[in-house]
Structure formats: structure tokens, C-alpha cells
Amino acid sequence: VSTSPLRIAMIGHAFMGAAHSHAWRTVGRVFELDRPIDLRLLCGRDPVATAASAARLGWAEHGTDWRQAVERDDIDVVDICTPVGSHADIAVAALAAGKHVLCEKPLGLDLAAAQRMATAAERAQAAGTLNLLGHNYRRVPALARLRDLVEGGELGTVRHLRIAYLQDWGADAEVPMSWRFRAADGGSGALADLGSHIVDLTHFLTGRRLTTVSALRRTFVTDRPDPDGGPRVPVDVDDAVWWTAELDGGAVASFEVSRVATGRRNGLELEIFGDRGSAAFDLQRLNELDVGGTADAAARRRVLVTEPTDPYLAAWWPPGHVLGWDHTFVHQARDFVAAIADGVPPSPGFADGLAIQQVLTAVGRSADTGRREVVG
Amino acid sequence: VSTSPLRIAMIGHAFMGAAHSHAWRTVGRVFELDRPIDLRLLCGRDPVATAASAARLGWAEHGTDWRQAVERDDIDVVDICTPVGSHADIAVAALAAGKHVLCEKPLGLDLAAAQRMATAAERAQAAGTLNLLGHNYRRVPALARLRDLVEGGELGTVRHLRIAYLQDWGADAEVPMSWRFRAADGGSGALADLGSHIVDLTHFLTGRRLTTVSALRRTFVTDRPDPDGGPRVPVDVDDAVWWTAELDGGAVASFEVSRVATGRRNGLELEIFGDRGSAAFDLQRLNELDVGGTADAAARRRVLVTEPTDPYLAAWWPPGHVLGWDHTFVHQARDFVAAIADGVPPSPGFADGLAIQQVLTAVGRSADTGRREVVG
Amino acid sequence: VSTSPLRIAMIGHAFMGAAHSHAWRTVGRVFELDRPIDLRLLCGRDPVATAASAARLGWAEHGTDWRQAVERDDIDVVDICTPVGSHADIAVAALAAGKHVLCEKPLGLDLAAAQRMATAAERAQAAGTLNLLGHNYRRVPALARLRDLVEGGELGTVRHLRIAYLQDWGADAEVPMSWRFRAADGGSGALADLGSHIVDLTHFLTGRRLTTVSALRRTFVTDRPDPDGGPRVPVDVDDAVWWTAELDGGAVASFEVSRVATGRRNGLELEIFGDRGSAAFDLQRLNELDVGGTADAAARRRVLVTEPTDPYLAAWWPPGHVLGWDHTFVHQARDFVAAIADGVPPSPGFADGLAIQQVLTAVGRSADTGRREVVG
Amino acid sequence: VSTSPLRIAMIGHAFMGAAHSHAWRTVGRVFELDRPIDLRLLCGRDPVATAASAARLGWAEHGTDWRQAVERDDIDVVDICTPVGSHADIAVAALAAGKHVLCEKPLGLDLAAAQRMATAAERAQAAGTLNLLGHNYRRVPALARLRDLVEGGELGTVRHLRIAYLQDWGADAEVPMSWRFRAADGGSGALADLGSHIVDLTHFLTGRRLTTVSALRRTFVTDRPDPDGGPRVPVDVDDAVWWTAELDGGAVASFEVSRVATGRRNGLELEIFGDRGSAAFDLQRLNELDVGGTADAAARRRVLVTEPTDPYLAAWWPPGHVLGWDHTFVHQARDFVAAIADGVPPSPGFADGLAIQQVLTAVGRSADTGRREVVG
């Protein structure tokens, strides 16, 4: 077993950069890793802000040139936390340079970018260079356990599920214009931002892919105040999208994403119905799973997922000592480090991200045509 | 004010007949009515069973001939609690005979029957004879209050809502064949049975009609045991249906009905999102409303709807003394009696029932074509 | 089996009178009884109000002389719904006249009254005349089922429990003076009114009696506005009382009652801990039971108590069709009628009521002395 | 502002040592501190285990001699995470050597030890050396916010509260003997371990001290299996304790601690009732506060305490991204570092710990005498 440090270069240092830094700093102190973690290099565009972030977040070096960074000999892993528009260029370059790549979701700005990334990832993987897409919710212990329940047949054959990601920050028409409301920067709005998460979770939890989709979408707030005081600016992305889908194998799923869901700060809610049982989850109570079923039809079991036998929990605290949102990034880092140690590709990879992007593209198409559209 | 009794003839005496009998027996003891209620006549097909039910449920007379019953001079109201297949004939005859008619939902077995009933109702109403469709959930105090919240603008402009009616009794493939699994008797399965309720509630709560629908449906258990021991019998109705809809005025709604939703005994759950607030309801906790909004974005208010100022509550008990499912039928009876006294048509009427049936028909069509279909 | 009607005389026609009338009117229409119920006679002090109530609530006759009423030959059951101060006189006279007596709780105004009633009840019972004390919460299906769980050993040996009855209507110091704040009329305040319920439930659920108590009590609002506009009037009853108790057999229980518990309309909440499991109940969600235990230590089961196998439920509606507060009185009437038919004394009887009063007396004593006091 | 690192020596490296290490490692990466944190020295008894922990948890040096450690010139803070029996010796020595001391709760093994520590702390504080007792639950954002609610008068005058700390790990009589069941090592059982937390929270949340207590205690499992295979060993500590208390200022509080509360992994639950409102908290949902009150008496507000305006939250993630149990230690470290920077004694200090120990002593005395006992 190598004991040389695993050296990380992180590109980007905003919200996600802080969460990933927390993860890299913490993972080796909680989980048994084969190698220590070295927070080697932080890259950002603004030299002053990047230097301050590096000092604050605990990175040894900092710089502004990501192209140089991804080619340095003393870097093993490139962690991409930049806005989605730059994912493809950075990831392709890093993979070409033989660096393992962790990329924040969604994969790319459009289908072409995602395709390019998946191709590069496939090629690199053949050479032993790994890729991971940052859908951290797979690493919520309750959701990892739910996947195990499904896979282990405890719910029986999955027949239908529903999954919604609801936020409220766009509800007020006076929230000013920003990149998240512009297609050129933020992709397709709630669909790309939130929809990618719930499609990934559907793939993860059921092991099935969406084959057809029927969609509706809406932009409720069609223009927003110019933050610089000019006239109101048109919004060209969606606020909310709904779709139903057929999954391979015969199940049906319904999806809902919204940025205008008043009363929901950050509400990722889902329920899966199998022929023997069902299970529900709510991100705002992320240590819990709510399980029902035919064997005890009048009862629902509210499970506190903090036992040492639950996924990731043995490394943390005794039962009843709950985890939070940021722990999921520590788990993600742990899984990536373990994958690198074992040489086994982790999930979800860029190929999974491409499949998600194909779904989201079909959803957009269906919203336009009013027809059930085939994915891919 | 007349003080002569309001004389009821009820046709049918199974599950719904018991609930309606409870309502007619109770309503005048709880609410101030202008006339006493006379449980005059119970009609059923089997003379022995009907006599036993009349004695048990408190009806003065009993008989087996509904045609004669609806024409008796000493009957003011005909209450139809039979299977849906006979609704149209009974209702049309009763209205023609000048009787006010309360009919259980769904309105008719198919669009033609519903059309026939709506036409008869319109004609009778012109002559002062009233009609009411038995969507009792409009009479849950929490839902009546929710409607007031929406109408009063407390949630702002409604942007989207979701509503699901989930039951589990068909989940097991060994549940035997019955009329509920046969199109000839039960109509379209979960769609007619449960879907009619949630379309009606959408109309009620938002004051808006569905204009287009995009649907999927599934029969997961395609054959079931013959109760008489023969070979398994094919099922020709749906187990579950999903649809998204546009409402006039611009809102979007998503719908879900299922008889195979393991973990849900009788789960009618909905949430409405306006631009200022949202509110959720769950039939299994029918005294509560869960309200969120922009004014207090981090909090949700769980409201116990048992105050004297809440709909229907002043006639019952002090705050905190909760009501149950059967109280909704008492409220329905109260509203019908008040409508008769005032000569004002109650809601939902047969015309509303026809509109629901048009929606369900469009849902079936969309499930077949895979396209967004226009209602009506 | 006799089929002559069971003829009821009810004394009192306010809040409790309405609830009991509802029960007598409904019980024979829902449950299989051996005899029909005859709401024969309603007695009250004010002849006009009593006549109006009798008409409204469905009683055949009405009168103002309870002494005459309890001696009438054509009365089988006397149902006492008057304020507590008159319980003893009415009950003793009715029992002496050979009438079965249902008496609202608490049993008597003081220990002497309770003793007198228990003695009369014991004597009457020897002659086949039955008595029942109206602790209706024993007839909440979820609590009846909880008792069965305890008795059946599902929770193991009970080690400790806590039980609170919390209301808020006295929290505001400007709520005017009334009989509920005067010892001469209302007994000991929250202790008598609410404490009697939770002591009874402890006896019912555990099958054990309290042997010692250690108590504190408080009157937070020491004077209140005179409703007639005079100067503020002193309050001489408690607002809230707390006590811990030892039960025979070794378990420990903690109790809390309050009329100033802001945020609680009518909150009766309890939890029982056995060595194998625990179960919690909340009156505001009275169709549910929340069960935890050692066999599945990380989970709690939220049980919807609406199955046909649950106590009282087979006579009502299908699973998931919830009951309300007033159903408990129907169940109480059903149990009393069945007891009369079978000649088996029902629970809780007046002897149980006396035991409750002994506990409450010891609680008051302990609050005064600051010592652990022995009950009885 | 000094920018020299704040150098920590931590004594002990088990469960609490891991939690504190996480805090020291994280605090400077999340909060703005005036000085960086240096995890300088880890002390433990077993040299091999200590070395392994130091490497794993990220400490620069390790050793086995705490006496030497607390006197080193290059140490600024001593953090005591050892079993309670050694708290006093280490803390007194460290304070005498001029080190700021953070000590895990409870303060000392008995009243004498606590007194000795409080005296040393008072003397050291006069010389600018600070002390902090590790009641981390004060640093749960929802509880810090609750304190602000109380202090700001939003609940009005506090009248009563109840607080329970319930765990289940001792419920099974076959759980083997350990130091936690021996008075010589673990103090008074559940009372010291769990009771100290809830007394501290009462002091914190209300700003009031307990003046009298009335208590009961029980040991339900009186002997336990010898882990080495010998005969069962007697238990000489309590399993559960209950007490009611008067607070200065007139409020009343009830307390409950148990290690045999089946169905509760780690249940710290409390509710405070003021004359204008009430608020409840449950540690298993530590991001939430449940608030009720007179202004909106039929509703309860479930508040998600994750807004940037909530205590500690601005340094973390956007609204709706929940925190976990270990974040409270980061907050505790942040407050201690800020206190050192400002020279302002933090809370709770050793003097507060002594007050807690006086309460627990009075509780034990009351359990013995059966009388209401005065604290102190």
C-alpha cells in the first residue's frame, strides 16, 4: 500500500469549493484511507480572492492558471468546482494529463459538452484514470441505505416513484437577475440545476434508466430587476418543470423541480413504491427514512439512520448523533479515494452524467412538442 | 320558514349508504336547520338485506323499487348511493320527478351518462330542483379553509400544485378479482374512483379548470385469482395513473392515483404553491393544515383546524377536539339542506361532475396517444 | 335476548350533554346491540333551555326535576352530565332507584362525595345495578390498543411512563373569572379537571395503581377580571400541577397538567417505556400510535389505528378513514350497553373513581407538605 | 491582533477526543478567527494508541504525561476529554500553569472535586486565564436561538418547562457491566451523565437557577453480566431519575433522565411554556424548533433553523442545508477562541458547573429523603 499523499488540486473556491475543502480536510481524519490527503493547490480566477480562500480553507498553494495546474506532476486528483460552463475544458484537459477527476454536477453545459467529457473519461479510464460526478446525495446515509433496501428486494419490485426538488429562492419576482436566470450561463434553469440531481437519484435508487418522458415547463417570472439599476431583464430559463417517465423494466416515475416553491428552502423529497413496500425521504431530515409496506400495512417505520451498520456511519459517532449536509461530501471524497486505491471506477461517472443530460434534453424536447419523447 | 320535515329516500345501503345515513341522522342534531330531517325510505335490491339495513340505520320504510321511490309524493330528496352504473337512470328519473338529488361520485359510468345527467340537472334546476355531487372532501374543514386561504389571496397567485390519492389495497397480486377490476362495472379503475376526487378538489381549491393533460397509466397486476376458484381472470382497468395538466389562468398541476401504493391505506395528499405561500394537506391527519410562505420562509405553520372560526366547526366541539372522516358527510348534508332552503344551487353540481368526466376522458386519451391532449 | 328499548334519562345538556346525546343517538346505528336505545328524557334546570335542547338533541321528553326523573319506572339508565358538585346526590339517588348510572368525570367534588358514591355503587352492584365513570379516553381505539399491547407483553415490563394533559385557555391573565377558577365549584382546578383523566389512563394502561406521589403546584394568574365589571377576583385553584409517582409493582410515572400551556389547545400526550419497547400517543392525532422498541431500536412505528382488527373499528369504516373525538362517546355507550346486557360491571366504575380521587388528594397534600405522600 | 497560532493540548482521545479534534481542525476553516489553530499535542495513557490517534486525528505531537503537557511553554489551551475522575487534577494543574482550559462535562466526580475546580478557575480568571465547561448543546443553533427567543421576551414570562434526556442503551439486562454502571467511576449514573446536560440547558435557556428539587430514582437492572465471564455484578448507580424543581423567579420545571428508555437512541427533548408562547426542541431533529403561542393559538410553527441570521449559521451553508451533531463542537471551539481573543469569560464556566453539581447533589438527597430539598 502506498503511503505517499494523494495530492489534490481544486479549481473553483465558492460555495462548492468550501464544501469540497471541508471534505478533503476531514476525510482522512474520520475514515481509514490508504494514503493521507494533501490539499495541495487551489485555483481561481481572481488572484487576491484565491489567495484568501486558500489560506482560509487550508490549501498549501494557490494559483490562477487551471491549465498549468492540471498538468503539474505533483497533482494526483483534479476537483472541479467551477460554474458548469467550464467543466468540459478543465475535465478533458485533466483527464488527458492523467489526473483522476471529480467534477461537480451537472456534467456539462449542453449535450455536446457532456458527450465530449464522457468520451474523454472513457478513454482515460481505459488507462486507469478515474472520473466521478459530484452527485453528493448518493452519499446521504439514508439514501445509500434506501438503495440497499431496493437492491435487496425489501420493497419488492419497484412499480412507481415520485421525486421532487423544490426550492423557494426564485419565488419573489423582485429577486434580481443573475447568471442562474440566463440560459447562456446556467443552462436550462431548474431543470439542469435540480433536475440533474433527481434523475441521478432515480438511476441510483432503482438501478433503472428513464426511457420516455412527458414534460411541462413554466417560467412564472418572465423578467427580473437589473441588479445594476437598468430596466427589467428578460428571463430565458425555466422556473419549474414537471415530467412523468417510463423506466426500463416497466416502472413509472414522476418528477418535479421548482425554484418558486414557496415554503421550501431546500426540499428534496422522494418516495418509492414497490410491490412489497415503500420508502420516503426528505433532505431536510436527512438522517431519517420513512418506510411502509404490506407486511405491516397500517404502520410506517420512521428509521433514524445513525447506526454503525448504516452506510458510512461506523466512522462517525454513536447512534442518535445525527449528521448534516456537509458530511455527504466527506463520504464522496472517501469513496473516490477508495476507488483510486482499488482501481475500480466509482459511480456516478461521466457516462452516467451523459445519460442524465440525455434525459434532461428529452424533457426539454417533450415540453416543446407536447409529446412523450424517447430518451437518447 | 317551513317546518315540515325534509323527507329523504336513499337508494343503496352499503358502505356509502351507511355513511350517508349517519349524516342524515346527525345533521339536524348538530346544525341549525330550518326543517327537521326525515329518514323516510331506504331502497335496495335484496328485500331481506334492505329491511335489515333500514332497521339498523334508522330508516322509517324500505323497499326494492327505486323507480317507484323517486316518484312518491312524500319524498323531497333522493340520495343515490348505488354503484356508478345505475347513477344516470336513477338521477334522471328523480330529477324528472322534481326531487332534489344528491348523487355519490363519480357522476356516471362514462361521458355519455354524465352528459345525460348534467342535461337533466340543468333542466331541473331551471325549475328549482337542485342537484349535488357527493365529493365529500370539499367538506373537510381544513380543505374548506384552504380554499378560503386561496380565494382570499393569502397564498398569492397559485403557480403550481400537486395532488395524489394513494391506496394500497390492490398491491398484492393475490387480491382476488372483483367488480373494481372490471371496466364494465367500475369504469376506468383508479382513474375514475380516485382521480375524480382529486380533479374535483383541484377545481374547488383553485377555482380553475384543467385545459390540457399529459398522462401515463399502468396496470401492474394484469390478472387476478378468480374468487370462485377458476383460472386467473384478466384485469382490464388501470392500477395507477399519472398526469400533468395546465389550468386556465396559467398554473400547472401534477396528479397521481394508485391502488398499489404500498404503505398508504387511504392517502389523499396535496400541496398548493402560490407566489406568496404554500399549503399542504394529508387526509390521514384531516384536522391539520401545513402552511408555509415567503413572509416567514424558514418556518411552516402546522394549523389545527378546530377553532369555532373554522368552517363547520362552530357547530361541533371546543378547540382541539378533532373530527373524523364521517363528519364530512354531515357537513355535506348540512350544505345541501341549506341550499334547498335558500334555493341556491350547491357545489359541486352535475355540471361540475361532467367537467371532471371530460378531464378523465382526456387523461385516458393522452395515455393512449402519448400526447398532451386538450380537455373537452 | 330482550328487544325492549333501553330507556335513557340524561341529566344536564351543555357540552357533555351534547356529546352524550350524539353517542346515544348513534350507538345502535353503528354497533350491534341487543336492544334499541330510547332517548327518553332530558333533565335540566332551565325549562325553556331544556326544552330547546331536547328538541335539538333528539330526546323524546324533557323536564326539570331530576329527583323525579331518576325514579320513573320507564327509565333504565341515568346519564349524569351536570357540573361535578351535583354528581353525588344524583348518582346515589339513581342507584338507589335501581337505575344503571353513567356519570361524567371527575367522580365527586371531594373525597367524601366520592366515597359516598362508591359505597352506593358497591351496594347497587350487588343487586345487579351497574355504574360507569365517563373517562371516555379509555375508548380511543389507539389507547385501547395500547392497553392491549401492554397487557400482551409487547412492551415488556413497564418501567416508567410520562403523561401530560396540557391546555392553553387560562394562559392569558385577562381571561375572566368563572366557576372553573373557584374551588367551591370546580374542585382543585387543573388537578381535578385534567389530572383525573391522566390518573385514570395510568390505571387503565398499566393495570397498576399509584402508591406514593411527590407534587408541586402553581397558580400563575392569581386574580382575574370580574365578568360583571367589578374589581379583579382572586383565583383559589391551581393552574398547573406536576407530580412523580411510584406505582405498585415498581414502575415510576411522571404527571403534568396545565391550563396555561401556551401552544396546546387540548394536548393529552403520554409515553410508556417497557423493557422491550415503548409507545407514545397524542390526542390531537388520536388515530395514531407511535411505537419503538429494542427489536428495531433505530426505528419508530407510526401506526394508523383504523384497521378492522383494532378496538371498535370493525363497526365503522374501512382502513384509513379516521375517527374523531366524539366517536369515543359512542364507544363508551356501546360498552355500557354491552355490560348491562351481560351483567358484567364495566370499567372504570365508581370504585375506580374513588381511587383516582385518593390520588388527587395525596397530590394536593404532597404539594403542601413538600414530602412524598402515600396514596390512600 | 495576534496572528501567532493558538496551540492546543488535548488530554484524552476516545469518543470526545475525536469530536474535539474535529472541532479544532475545522473551526478556523469555517469561522473568522483572529489566530490560526495549532493542534499541537495529544496526550493519552497508552503510548501506542495515543500515537495512532494523533496521526489519525491530526495532532502534531503526542505524549503520555499530562502533567508535563499542561506546563509546556508552547501550549495555550488545555482541552480535557478524559473520564470524569481525572478532570479535577488536570484542570487545576493546567489553570495553575496559566493555560485556558476547556473541560468536558460533567465538571467533577463529586461536589468536592467540582468545588476545587471552581475555586481554581475563579483564581485563574482573575489573572486572565479562562475556563469553559463542554456543554456543547448550548451551541446547537436551534437552542441558541431558543435562548434568544426567551431572552427577547417572545415567549413572555416563562412559567413552566419540561426537559428529558432519554437513551436506551441500558434497557437490556444482558448489557454487560462497565464503568458507566459503577459509582466509583461514573458518578451517579444517568443523573451525572445526562442530568448535568439538562440542568445546564435549563440554566442557559431560562437564565434562572433551580432552588428546590423533589426527586425519585430507580435502578431497574440491579446486576449485569460480568464481561469476563464471572457471576453477575451488582450495579450501584441509577438507571433513571425524575425530579421537579422550583426556579428562582417562580417558574417550575420537570426533569427526566433514563438509560432504559426503549425507543430512544439519544433523545434530548424539551419544551418551554411562557405566558405568550411555547417552544419545543428534539435533538434528533436538531435543525428544527417547534413554536406555538397565544397570538396564533391553533398553529405551531416548525422553524428550520438554517438561515444566515440564525446563530452560527452565516459561517456555514445556504438555508436548508442542515447541520449535524458534530457542528456543535466547532461552535464551542469558536466561542472559546473568541472569548480568549476578547478576554471575556465564556459560558458555562466552572462556576456554572459547580452550580449544576449542587443541583444533582440535591436531587440525590431528595430521592433519599422523599422531601423537597433546597439546592446548595
Short mmCIF file of C-alpha atoms in Angstrom, two decimals, chain D residues 122-302:
data_model
loop_
_atom_site.label_atom_id
_atom_site.label_comp_id
_atom_site.label_asym_id
_atom_site.label_seq_id
_atom_site.Cartn_x
_atom_site.Cartn_y
_atom_site.Cartn_z
CA GLU D 122 -12.01 31.75 39.80
CA ARG D 123 -8.44 32.43 40.85
CA ALA D 124 -7.11 31.87 37.33
CA GLN D 125 -9.76 34.04 35.79
CA ALA D 126 -8.66 36.93 37.94
CA ALA D 127 -5.32 36.54 36.20
CA GLY D 128 -6.92 36.42 32.73
CA THR D 129 -6.90 32.65 32.31
CA LEU D 130 -10.27 31.41 31.07
CA ASN D 131 -12.29 28.25 31.64
CA LEU D 132 -15.15 26.65 29.73
CA LEU D 133 -17.24 23.59 30.52
CA GLY D 134 -18.12 21.49 27.49
CA HIS D 135 -21.91 21.59 27.47
CA ASN D 136 -21.97 21.57 23.69
CA TYR D 137 -25.75 21.60 23.40
CA ARG D 138 -25.73 25.31 24.17
CA ARG D 139 -24.15 25.56 20.74
CA VAL D 140 -26.92 23.85 18.82
CA PRO D 141 -28.15 26.76 16.65
CA ALA D 142 -31.80 25.98 17.38
CA LEU D 143 -31.16 26.05 21.14
CA ALA D 144 -29.09 29.22 20.93
CA ARG D 145 -31.95 30.75 19.01
CA LEU D 146 -34.44 29.47 21.56
CA ARG D 147 -32.46 31.19 24.28
CA ASP D 148 -32.67 34.40 22.26
CA LEU D 149 -36.43 33.95 21.92
CA VAL D 150 -36.78 33.58 25.67
CA GLU D 151 -34.42 36.43 26.47
CA GLY D 152 -36.09 38.68 23.91
CA GLY D 153 -39.45 38.06 25.54
CA GLU D 154 -41.09 36.38 22.54
CA LEU D 155 -42.49 33.64 24.78
CA GLY D 156 -43.35 36.10 27.54
CA THR D 157 -42.60 35.19 31.15
CA VAL D 158 -41.54 31.56 31.44
CA ARG D 159 -43.98 29.67 33.65
CA HIS D 160 -43.02 26.05 33.24
CA LEU D 161 -40.82 23.78 31.21
CA ARG D 162 -40.04 20.13 30.88
CA ILE D 163 -36.87 18.56 29.72
CA ALA D 164 -35.90 14.95 29.29
CA TYR D 165 -32.78 13.16 28.17
CA LEU D 166 -33.69 9.62 27.20
CA GLN D 167 -31.43 6.86 25.92
CA ASP D 168 -31.98 3.15 25.52
CA TRP D 169 -28.60 1.51 25.64
CA GLY D 170 -29.04 0.17 29.20
CA ALA D 171 -32.55 -1.24 28.71
CA ASP D 172 -31.45 -4.79 28.14
CA ALA D 173 -30.48 -6.54 31.37
CA GLU D 174 -27.89 -8.52 29.40
CA VAL D 175 -25.84 -5.44 28.53
CA PRO D 176 -22.63 -6.26 30.41
CA MET D 177 -21.17 -4.44 33.40
CA SER D 178 -18.93 -1.45 32.59
CA TRP D 179 -17.57 1.68 34.29
CA ARG D 180 -20.77 3.51 33.46
CA PHE D 181 -22.62 1.25 35.90
CA ARG D 182 -20.14 1.76 38.76
CA ALA D 183 -20.40 4.76 41.07
CA ALA D 184 -16.69 4.84 41.71
CA ASP D 185 -16.00 5.54 38.02
CA GLY D 186 -19.13 7.07 36.53
CA GLY D 187 -20.53 9.06 39.42
CA SER D 188 -24.25 8.81 39.86
CA GLY D 189 -25.27 7.12 36.61
CA ALA D 190 -27.84 8.72 34.35
CA LEU D 191 -28.10 11.63 36.77
CA ALA D 192 -24.49 12.78 36.33
CA ASP D 193 -24.17 11.82 32.68
CA LEU D 194 -27.47 13.07 31.29
CA GLY D 195 -28.81 15.16 34.16
CA SER D 196 -25.90 17.57 34.01
CA HIS D 197 -26.84 18.43 30.40
CA ILE D 198 -30.45 19.20 31.13
CA VAL D 199 -29.75 21.24 34.22
CA ASP D 200 -27.24 23.26 32.23
CA LEU D 201 -29.74 23.79 29.43
CA THR D 202 -32.34 24.94 31.93
CA HIS D 203 -29.89 27.49 33.32
CA PHE D 204 -28.96 28.55 29.80
CA LEU D 205 -32.42 28.78 28.30
CA THR D 206 -34.20 30.47 31.19
CA GLY D 207 -31.37 32.38 32.83
CA ARG D 208 -32.73 31.00 36.11
CA ARG D 209 -31.35 28.60 38.71
CA LEU D 210 -33.09 25.67 40.39
CA THR D 211 -33.82 26.45 44.03
CA THR D 212 -35.62 23.30 45.26
CA VAL D 213 -35.98 19.76 43.90
CA SER D 214 -38.23 16.75 44.57
CA ALA D 215 -36.84 13.53 43.16
CA LEU D 216 -37.32 9.84 42.54
CA ARG D 217 -34.71 7.47 41.14
CA ARG D 218 -34.59 3.86 40.09
CA THR D 219 -32.13 1.18 39.18
CA PHE D 220 -34.18 -1.26 37.13
CA VAL D 221 -31.34 -3.59 36.24
CA THR D 222 -29.70 -4.29 39.57
CA ASP D 223 -26.98 -6.60 38.33
CA ARG D 224 -25.34 -7.19 34.99
CA PRO D 225 -23.19 -9.88 33.37
CA ASP D 226 -19.50 -9.80 34.17
CA PRO D 227 -17.75 -9.14 30.83
CA ASP D 228 -15.03 -11.54 31.95
CA GLY D 229 -17.45 -14.41 32.44
CA GLY D 230 -17.76 -14.33 36.21
CA PRO D 231 -21.03 -14.16 38.15
CA ARG D 232 -23.36 -11.19 37.61
CA VAL D 233 -22.08 -7.96 39.15
CA PRO D 234 -24.23 -5.57 41.21
CA VAL D 235 -24.97 -2.13 39.72
CA ASP D 236 -24.65 0.77 42.18
CA VAL D 237 -25.77 3.69 40.02
CA ASP D 238 -29.21 4.81 38.87
CA ASP D 239 -30.80 3.90 35.51
CA ALA D 240 -33.34 6.71 35.59
CA VAL D 241 -34.16 9.76 37.70
CA TRP D 242 -37.11 12.16 37.78
CA TRP D 243 -37.37 15.47 39.54
CA THR D 244 -39.49 18.57 39.65
CA ALA D 245 -37.92 21.85 40.58
CA GLU D 246 -38.72 25.40 41.51
CA LEU D 247 -36.66 28.03 39.72
CA ASP D 248 -35.78 31.39 41.14
CA GLY D 249 -38.30 33.88 39.81
CA GLY D 250 -41.21 31.47 40.22
CA ALA D 251 -41.17 29.06 37.28
CA VAL D 252 -41.45 25.28 37.64
CA ALA D 253 -39.52 22.65 35.70
CA SER D 254 -39.78 18.89 35.41
CA PHE D 255 -36.82 16.69 34.55
CA GLU D 256 -36.36 13.12 33.43
CA VAL D 257 -33.25 11.13 32.54
CA SER D 258 -33.12 7.50 31.59
CA ARG D 259 -30.76 4.95 30.11
CA VAL D 260 -33.54 2.42 29.77
CA ALA D 261 -35.92 4.46 27.59
CA THR D 262 -36.60 1.90 24.90
CA GLY D 263 -37.30 3.54 21.55
CA ARG D 264 -34.94 6.49 22.17
CA ARG D 265 -31.40 6.28 20.82
CA ASN D 266 -30.37 9.71 22.02
CA GLY D 267 -33.46 11.71 22.82
CA LEU D 268 -32.94 15.12 24.33
CA GLU D 269 -36.37 16.72 24.28
CA LEU D 270 -37.61 19.89 25.91
CA GLU D 271 -40.45 22.37 25.87
CA ILE D 272 -40.69 25.80 27.47
CA PHE D 273 -44.02 27.46 28.20
CA GLY D 274 -44.16 31.21 28.67
CA ASP D 275 -47.27 33.28 29.13
CA ARG D 276 -47.22 34.34 25.47
CA GLY D 277 -45.81 31.29 23.75
CA SER D 278 -44.01 27.99 23.94
CA ALA D 279 -41.21 26.28 22.07
CA ALA D 280 -40.12 22.65 21.77
CA PHE D 281 -36.87 21.01 20.65
CA ASP D 282 -35.76 17.45 19.90
CA LEU D 283 -32.06 16.65 19.47
CA GLN D 284 -32.76 14.06 16.79
CA ARG D 285 -34.09 16.87 14.60
CA LEU D 286 -31.60 19.41 15.78
CA ASN D 287 -32.10 21.86 12.92
CA GLU D 288 -35.70 22.47 13.93
CA LEU D 289 -37.61 24.42 16.54
CA ASP D 290 -41.34 23.97 17.13
CA VAL D 291 -43.01 27.15 18.34
CA GLY D 292 -46.56 27.83 19.50
CA GLY D 293 -48.25 30.71 21.18
CA THR D 294 -51.19 32.82 22.07
CA ALA D 295 -51.02 35.08 19.03
CA ASP D 296 -51.79 32.18 16.68
CA ALA D 297 -53.12 29.68 19.17
CA ALA D 298 -54.28 26.99 16.73
CA ALA D 299 -50.97 26.78 14.90
CA ARG D 300 -47.46 25.64 15.67
CA ARG D 301 -44.53 26.92 13.66
CA ARG D 302 -41.94 24.33 12.68
#
